């Protein structure tokens, strides 16, 4: 090989998988003076070979999965070295030389899966560092000065260490695109540095003791953030700061304590993967059906039943994987079978009784897992019966034969087994069309037409009334429409200018909504939406919708439908009113608001009267007099019951009594001294 003279021209060599344990290393490597990259992975190296010093043009060195305890040696003498990958060795703090960080071009350093307990010294001097991986070590502290100079970092992985805090200087990493902090006890870290990392695209915070209290209040500035992992934490709900991530594509919230999802998830219009497995969810909101780009949805190990899956799930036209194992599903919505791109459907460990028959029409389905559903009965597979009904013999002979008639009867019915003459059959059909019966029918029709023409002619001669005026009008044209006044509900200029108008039903009356709130609907309210536009002829035309909230009461539902018809009558429109339900809106309706519809919890009070118990105050009266009985109000206290004013002689007409009216018990009590008895009423 050396005799060929090709060694000086080799640019790259992969010697991975060879055995260099005994100190043997091919000496011809030092002749490869033009070598740019060298891989020595899984070669059993215990130290760096001295032949590396001859590779002055070496840029990339990979020595992963060996038994290296030190990197001291020839690295600092390689002026063009850009990347050092030494993952999965036995490196300790002293095994990382300080002088390699003086290399001007060093931009990639991977020391993961080693035995480091601290950040390598002088690492902050590598001003051109772009990729830094120190994961799977035992580092418990990051010095503040580390990120003062490493401002060009694009990738930083500090996962699987013992970090409990992060230096505030991390906010200087304005170019950082990937930050991985998984499996660190960062309970007291507030992550206030995150909003400053405006270029961040990937953020992994798996098992970092995240709660609602130590999450950032806002991530609105991270417009490029597309991948977020918050799994294995202690979140009771989706953090509010995530709803502002409009470009989010992948979100992992598995292994938390989330019990419900907000309707604000419809803001993740670009989301492709959503993992909500191993939470406390009992249902999915209807807003999830608006995630039109969603490809993978995982809700394993929750408490979702049939009612918890929205019926509009069929709108997820790009869904490829749906996993809902270990839930309480008895059935799945029929709409799920409209996800034509579905390839993987996992429903094992549920309470399934059956599946929709349309499950057989998911032609792209590759995996259907319904194990451990003991009561499951699969629906019968539809049979293609087209061939069965094609060219069936309905002749009398065949029907008799199927009914079990004797051969003689079959032969008599068919006049023998003579072969069929198809040409003769066609000729008979043609003759039937010109038969005498058809001629008679034509003559009758012609006679009726002549009579009508003569009658029309006589009417025109006798008067001005034309026969065309006697034609029957549509039934609704003859109805006398009442003059109804809707001005108290709708403005005079409504529907006269192209645009959109919205009314909210409140106490049976439509109240117009300000334009700033168009597209924002309360869950417990109903709305009327009018879209005015010009048709192809330049005339005004209208589309009238009435929107029903999921929690709306009966009076609002009825009011929206009634006033939608009133609006149509007021405009004199010929269009029909269109009903739209929350979570299942049509594409035409969402297009009215530029596909930006949001739901708000709550709503106005119902228009129905609510009956409340009348409160009666407790009063105390003093009754006295002989002929003229008088009633005097006295303070409601014990001292008002003066026993000196009470006479014990009940036979005499004159006596003094005190009365306490207690409406709560619906009774009137008479007191005479200390004796108390209920009254006796006459009649």
Coordinates of N, CA and C in Angstrom, one line a residue, residues 422-581:
X422 N -80.7 -13.2 -29.2 CA -80.6 -11.9 -28.7 C -81.1 -10.9 -29.8
X423 N -80.8 -11.1 -31.1 CA -81.2 -10.2 -32.1 C -82.7 -10.2 -32.2
X424 N -83.4 -11.3 -32.1 CA -84.8 -11.3 -32.1 C -85.4 -10.5 -31.0
X425 N -84.8 -10.5 -29.8 CA -85.3 -9.8 -28.7 C -85.2 -8.3 -29.0
X426 N -84.1 -7.8 -29.6 CA -83.9 -6.4 -29.9 C -85.0 -6.0 -30.9
X427 N -85.3 -6.8 -31.9 CA -86.3 -6.5 -32.9 C -87.7 -6.4 -32.2
X428 N -88.0 -7.2 -31.3 CA -89.3 -7.2 -30.6 C -89.4 -5.8 -29.8
X429 N -88.3 -5.4 -29.2 CA -88.4 -4.2 -28.4 C -88.6 -3.0 -29.3
X430 N -88.0 -3.0 -30.5 CA -88.2 -1.9 -31.5 C -89.6 -1.9 -32.0
X431 N -90.2 -3.0 -32.2 CA -91.6 -3.1 -32.6 C -92.5 -2.6 -31.6
X432 N -92.2 -2.9 -30.3 CA -93.1 -2.4 -29.2 C -93.1 -0.9 -29.2
X433 N -92.1 -0.2 -29.5 CA -92.1 1.2 -29.5 C -93.0 1.8 -30.5
X434 N -93.2 1.1 -31.6 CA -94.0 1.6 -32.7 C -95.4 0.9 -32.7
X435 N -95.8 0.4 -31.6 CA -97.0 -0.4 -31.5 C -98.2 0.5 -31.6
X436 N -99.4 -0.1 -31.8 CA -100.6 0.6 -32.0 C -101.0 1.4 -30.7
X437 N -100.6 0.9 -29.5 CA -100.9 1.6 -28.3 C -100.2 2.9 -28.2
X438 N -99.0 2.9 -28.6 CA -98.2 4.1 -28.6 C -98.8 5.2 -29.6
X439 N -99.3 4.7 -30.7 CA -100.0 5.6 -31.7 C -101.2 6.2 -31.1
X440 N -102.0 5.4 -30.4 CA -103.2 5.9 -29.8 C -102.8 7.0 -28.7
X441 N -101.8 6.7 -28.0 CA -101.4 7.7 -26.9 C -101.0 9.0 -27.6
X442 N -100.3 8.9 -28.7 CA -99.9 10.2 -29.3 C -101.1 10.9 -29.8
X443 N -102.1 10.3 -30.3 CA -103.3 10.9 -30.8 C -104.0 11.6 -29.7
X444 N -104.1 11.0 -28.5 CA -104.7 11.6 -27.4 C -104.0 12.9 -27.0
X445 N -102.7 12.8 -26.9 CA -101.9 14.0 -26.5 C -102.1 15.2 -27.5
X446 N -102.1 14.8 -28.8 CA -102.3 15.8 -29.8 C -103.7 16.5 -29.7
X447 N -104.7 15.7 -29.4 CA -106.1 16.2 -29.2 C -106.1 17.2 -28.0
X448 N -105.5 16.8 -26.9 CA -105.5 17.7 -25.7 C -104.8 19.0 -26.0
X449 N -103.7 19.0 -26.8 CA -103.0 20.2 -27.1 C -103.9 21.1 -28.0
X450 N -104.6 20.5 -29.0 CA -105.5 21.3 -29.8 C -106.6 22.0 -29.1
X451 N -107.2 21.3 -28.1 CA -108.3 21.8 -27.3 C -107.7 23.0 -26.5
X452 N -106.5 22.9 -25.9 CA -106.0 24.0 -25.1 C -105.7 25.2 -26.0
X453 N -105.2 25.0 -27.2 CA -104.9 26.1 -28.1 C -106.2 26.9 -28.5
X454 N -107.3 26.1 -28.8 CA -108.6 26.7 -29.1 C -109.1 27.5 -28.0
X455 N -109.0 27.0 -26.7 CA -109.5 27.7 -25.6 C -108.7 29.0 -25.3
X456 N -107.4 29.0 -25.5 CA -106.6 30.1 -25.4 C -106.9 31.2 -26.4
X457 N -107.2 30.8 -27.6 CA -107.6 31.7 -28.7 C -108.9 32.4 -28.4
X458 N -109.9 31.6 -27.9 CA -111.2 32.2 -27.6 C -111.1 33.2 -26.4
X459 N -110.3 32.9 -25.5 CA -110.1 33.9 -24.3 C -109.5 35.2 -24.8
X460 N -108.6 35.1 -25.7 CA -107.9 36.3 -26.1 C -108.9 37.1 -27.0
X461 N -109.8 36.5 -27.7 CA -110.7 37.2 -28.6 C -111.8 37.9 -27.7
X462 N -112.2 37.3 -26.6 CA -113.3 37.8 -25.8 C -112.8 38.9 -24.7
X463 N -111.6 38.9 -24.5 CA -111.1 39.9 -23.4 C -109.6 40.1 -23.5
X464 N -109.1 40.9 -22.5 CA -107.7 41.2 -22.5 C -106.9 40.2 -21.8
X465 N -107.6 39.3 -21.1 CA -106.8 38.3 -20.2 C -106.2 37.3 -21.1
X466 N -105.0 37.1 -21.0 CA -104.2 36.1 -21.8 C -104.2 34.8 -21.0
X467 N -104.0 33.8 -21.8 CA -103.9 32.4 -21.2 C -102.7 32.3 -20.3
X468 N -101.6 33.0 -20.7 CA -100.4 32.9 -19.9 C -100.6 33.5 -18.5
X469 N -101.6 34.4 -18.4 CA -101.9 35.0 -17.1 C -102.6 34.0 -16.1
X470 N -103.2 33.0 -16.7 CA -103.9 32.0 -15.9 C -103.0 30.9 -15.3
X471 N -101.7 31.0 -15.6 CA -100.8 29.9 -15.1 C -100.7 30.0 -13.6
X472 N -100.6 28.9 -13.0 CA -100.6 28.8 -11.5 C -99.3 29.4 -11.0
X473 N -99.4 30.2 -9.9 CA -98.3 30.8 -9.3 C -97.8 29.9 -8.2
X474 N -96.6 30.1 -7.8 CA -96.0 29.4 -6.6 C -96.9 29.7 -5.4
X475 N -97.0 28.7 -4.5 CA -97.8 28.8 -3.3 C -97.4 30.0 -2.5
X476 N -96.1 30.2 -2.4 CA -95.6 31.3 -1.5 C -95.7 32.6 -2.1
X477 N -96.0 32.7 -3.4 CA -96.2 34.0 -4.1 C -97.6 34.6 -3.7
X478 N -98.5 33.7 -3.5 CA -99.9 34.1 -3.2 C -100.1 34.5 -1.7
X479 N -99.1 34.2 -0.9 CA -99.3 34.5 0.6 C -99.0 36.0 0.8
X480 N -99.8 36.5 1.7 CA -99.7 37.9 2.1 C -98.7 38.0 3.2
X481 N -97.5 38.5 3.0 CA -96.5 38.6 4.0 C -96.8 39.8 5.0
X482 N -96.8 39.5 6.3 CA -97.1 40.6 7.3 C -96.0 41.6 7.3
X483 N -96.3 42.8 7.6 CA -95.3 43.8 7.7 C -94.7 43.8 9.1
X484 N -93.6 43.2 9.2 CA -92.9 43.0 10.5 C -91.8 44.0 10.6
X485 N -91.7 44.5 11.9 CA -90.7 45.6 12.1 C -89.6 45.0 13.0
X486 N -88.4 44.8 12.4 CA -87.2 44.3 13.1 C -86.2 45.4 13.5
X487 N -86.7 46.6 13.4 CA -85.7 47.7 13.6 C -85.2 47.8 15.0
X488 N -86.0 47.2 16.0 CA -85.6 47.2 17.4 C -84.5 46.2 17.6
X489 N -84.3 45.3 16.7 CA -83.2 44.3 16.8 C -82.0 44.6 15.9
X490 N -82.3 45.1 14.7 CA -81.2 45.3 13.7 C -81.2 46.7 13.3
X491 N -80.0 47.3 13.0 CA -79.9 48.7 12.5 C -80.4 48.7 11.1
X492 N -80.8 50.0 10.7 CA -81.3 50.2 9.3 C -80.4 49.8 8.2
X493 N -79.1 50.1 8.5 CA -78.1 49.9 7.4 C -77.5 48.5 7.4
X494 N -78.0 47.6 8.2 CA -77.4 46.3 8.3 C -77.6 45.6 6.9
X495 N -76.5 45.0 6.5 CA -76.5 44.2 5.2 C -76.4 45.1 4.0
X496 N -76.2 46.4 4.1 CA -76.1 47.2 3.0 C -74.7 47.5 2.5
X497 N -73.7 47.1 3.4 CA -72.3 47.3 3.0 C -71.6 46.0 3.2
X498 N -70.8 45.6 2.2 CA -70.0 44.3 2.3 C -69.2 44.3 3.5
X499 N -69.2 43.1 4.2 CA -68.5 43.0 5.4 C -69.1 41.9 6.3
X500 N -68.7 41.9 7.6 CA -69.2 40.9 8.5 C -69.8 41.6 9.7
X501 N -71.0 41.1 10.2 CA -71.6 41.6 11.4 C -71.9 40.4 12.3
X502 N -71.8 40.6 13.6 CA -72.0 39.6 14.6 C -72.9 40.1 15.7
X503 N -73.9 39.2 16.1 CA -74.8 39.5 17.2 C -74.7 38.4 18.2
X504 N -74.7 38.8 19.5 CA -74.7 37.9 20.6 C -76.1 37.9 21.2
X505 N -76.7 36.7 21.5 CA -78.0 36.5 22.1 C -77.9 36.8 23.6
X506 N -78.6 37.8 24.1 CA -78.5 38.1 25.5 C -80.0 38.4 25.9
X507 N -80.5 37.6 26.8 CA -81.9 37.8 27.3 C -82.9 37.9 26.2
X508 N -82.7 36.9 25.3 CA -83.6 36.7 24.1 C -83.4 37.7 23.0
X509 N -82.5 38.7 23.2 CA -82.4 39.8 22.2 C -81.0 39.7 21.6
X510 N -80.9 39.9 20.3 CA -79.5 40.0 19.7 C -78.9 41.3 19.9
X511 N -77.7 41.3 20.5 CA -76.9 42.5 20.8 C -75.6 42.4 19.9
X512 N -75.4 43.5 19.1 CA -74.3 43.5 18.2 C -73.0 43.5 18.9
X513 N -72.0 42.8 18.3 CA -70.7 42.6 18.9 C -69.7 43.5 18.2
X514 N -68.9 44.1 19.0 CA -67.8 45.0 18.4 C -66.9 44.2 17.5
X515 N -66.4 44.9 16.5 CA -65.6 44.2 15.4 C -64.3 43.6 16.0
X516 N -63.8 44.2 17.1 CA -62.6 43.7 17.7 C -62.8 42.3 18.3
X517 N -64.0 41.9 18.6 CA -64.3 40.6 19.2 C -64.8 39.6 18.2
X518 N -64.7 39.9 16.9 CA -65.2 39.0 15.9 C -64.3 37.8 15.9
X519 N -64.9 36.6 15.9 CA -64.1 35.3 15.9 C -63.8 34.8 17.3
X520 N -64.2 35.5 18.3 CA -64.1 35.1 19.7 C -65.5 34.8 20.2
X521 N -65.7 33.5 20.6 CA -67.0 33.0 21.0 C -67.0 32.5 22.4
X522 N -67.9 32.9 23.2 CA -68.1 32.3 24.5 C -68.7 30.9 24.4
X523 N -68.3 30.0 25.2 CA -68.8 28.6 25.1 C -70.3 28.5 25.5
X524 N -70.7 29.4 26.4 CA -72.1 29.3 26.9 C -73.0 30.3 26.2
X525 N -72.6 30.8 25.0 CA -73.4 31.8 24.3 C -73.7 31.3 22.9
X526 N -74.7 32.0 22.3 CA -75.0 31.8 20.9 C -74.9 33.1 20.1
X527 N -74.6 33.0 18.8 CA -74.3 34.2 18.0 C -75.0 34.0 16.7
X528 N -75.2 35.2 16.0 CA -75.7 35.3 14.7 C -74.6 36.0 13.9
X529 N -74.2 35.4 12.7 CA -73.1 36.0 11.9 C -73.7 36.3 10.5
X530 N -73.6 37.5 10.1 CA -74.0 37.9 8.8 C -72.8 38.3 7.9
X531 N -72.7 37.7 6.8 CA -71.6 38.0 5.8 C -72.3 38.7 4.6
X532 N -72.0 39.9 4.3 CA -72.5 40.6 3.2 C -71.5 40.7 2.1
X533 N -71.8 40.4 0.9 CA -70.9 40.5 -0.2 C -71.6 40.8 -1.5
X534 N -70.8 41.1 -2.6 CA -71.3 41.4 -3.9 C -71.2 40.1 -4.8
X535 N -72.3 39.8 -5.4 CA -72.2 38.6 -6.3 C -71.6 39.0 -7.7
X536 N -71.6 38.1 -8.6 CA -70.9 38.3 -9.9 C -71.6 39.4 -10.7
X537 N -72.9 39.7 -10.4 CA -73.6 40.8 -11.1 C -73.5 42.1 -10.4
X538 N -72.8 42.1 -9.3 CA -72.6 43.4 -8.5 C -73.8 43.7 -7.5
X539 N -74.7 42.7 -7.3 CA -75.8 42.8 -6.4 C -75.4 42.3 -5.0
X540 N -76.0 42.9 -4.0 CA -75.8 42.5 -2.6 C -76.3 41.1 -2.4
X541 N -75.5 40.3 -1.7 CA -76.0 38.9 -1.3 C -75.5 38.7 0.1
X542 N -76.1 37.7 0.7 CA -75.8 37.4 2.1 C -75.7 36.0 2.4
X543 N -74.9 35.7 3.5 CA -74.8 34.4 4.1 C -75.1 34.6 5.6
X544 N -76.0 33.8 6.1 CA -76.5 34.0 7.5 C -76.2 32.7 8.3
X545 N -75.4 32.9 9.3 CA -75.1 31.7 10.2 C -75.6 32.0 11.6
X546 N -76.0 30.9 12.3 CA -76.2 31.1 13.8 C -75.4 30.0 14.4
X547 N -74.5 30.5 15.4 CA -73.5 29.6 16.0 C -74.0 29.2 17.4
X548 N -73.9 27.9 17.7 CA -74.4 27.4 19.0 C -73.2 27.0 19.9
X549 N -73.0 27.6 21.1 CA -72.0 27.2 22.0 C -72.3 25.9 22.7
X550 N -71.2 25.2 23.1 CA -71.3 23.9 23.7 C -72.1 23.9 25.0
X551 N -72.0 25.0 25.7 CA -72.6 25.1 27.1 C -73.8 26.0 27.0
X552 N -74.3 26.4 25.8 CA -75.4 27.3 25.7 C -76.7 26.8 26.3
X553 N -77.5 27.6 26.9 CA -78.8 27.2 27.4 C -79.9 27.2 26.3
X554 N -81.0 26.6 26.6 CA -82.1 26.4 25.5 C -82.6 27.8 25.0
X555 N -82.7 28.8 25.9 CA -83.2 30.1 25.4 C -82.3 30.7 24.4
X556 N -81.0 30.6 24.6 CA -80.0 31.2 23.6 C -80.1 30.4 22.3
X557 N -80.2 29.1 22.4 CA -80.2 28.3 21.1 C -81.4 28.7 20.3
X558 N -82.6 28.8 21.0 CA -83.8 29.1 20.3 C -83.8 30.5 19.8
X559 N -83.3 31.4 20.6 CA -83.2 32.9 20.2 C -82.3 33.1 19.0
X560 N -81.2 32.4 18.9 CA -80.3 32.6 17.8 C -80.9 32.0 16.5
X561 N -81.6 30.9 16.6 CA -82.3 30.4 15.4 C -83.4 31.3 14.9
X562 N -84.2 31.8 15.9 CA -85.4 32.6 15.5 C -84.9 34.0 14.9
X563 N -83.9 34.6 15.6 CA -83.5 35.9 15.1 C -82.7 35.8 13.8
X564 N -82.1 34.6 13.5 CA -81.4 34.4 12.3 C -82.5 34.5 11.1
X565 N -83.6 33.9 11.4 CA -84.7 33.9 10.4 C -85.3 35.3 10.3
X566 N -85.4 36.0 11.4 CA -85.9 37.4 11.4 C -84.9 38.3 10.6
X567 N -83.6 38.1 10.7 CA -82.7 38.8 10.0 C -82.8 38.6 8.5
X568 N -83.0 37.3 8.1 CA -83.2 37.0 6.7 C -84.5 37.7 6.2
X569 N -85.6 37.7 6.9 CA -86.8 38.4 6.5 C -86.6 39.9 6.4
X570 N -85.8 40.4 7.4 CA -85.6 41.9 7.4 C -84.8 42.3 6.1
X571 N -83.9 41.5 5.7 CA -83.1 41.8 4.5 C -83.8 41.4 3.2
X572 N -84.8 40.6 3.3 CA -85.5 40.1 2.1 C -84.6 39.1 1.4
X573 N -83.7 38.4 2.1 CA -82.8 37.5 1.5 C -83.5 36.2 1.1
X574 N -83.0 35.5 0.1 CA -83.5 34.2 -0.3 C -82.6 33.1 0.2
X575 N -81.5 33.4 0.9 CA -80.6 32.3 1.4 C -81.2 31.7 2.6
X576 N -80.7 30.5 2.9 CA -81.2 29.8 4.1 C -80.2 30.1 5.3
X577 N -80.7 30.0 6.5 CA -79.9 30.2 7.7 C -79.1 28.9 7.9
X578 N -77.8 29.0 8.3 CA -77.0 27.9 8.4 C -76.6 27.7 9.9
X579 N -76.8 26.5 10.4 CA -76.5 26.2 11.8 C -75.0 25.8 11.9
X580 N -74.3 26.4 12.9 CA -72.9 26.0 13.1 C -72.8 25.7 14.6
X581 N -72.1 24.5 14.9 CA -72.0 24.1 16.3 C -70.5 24.2 16.7

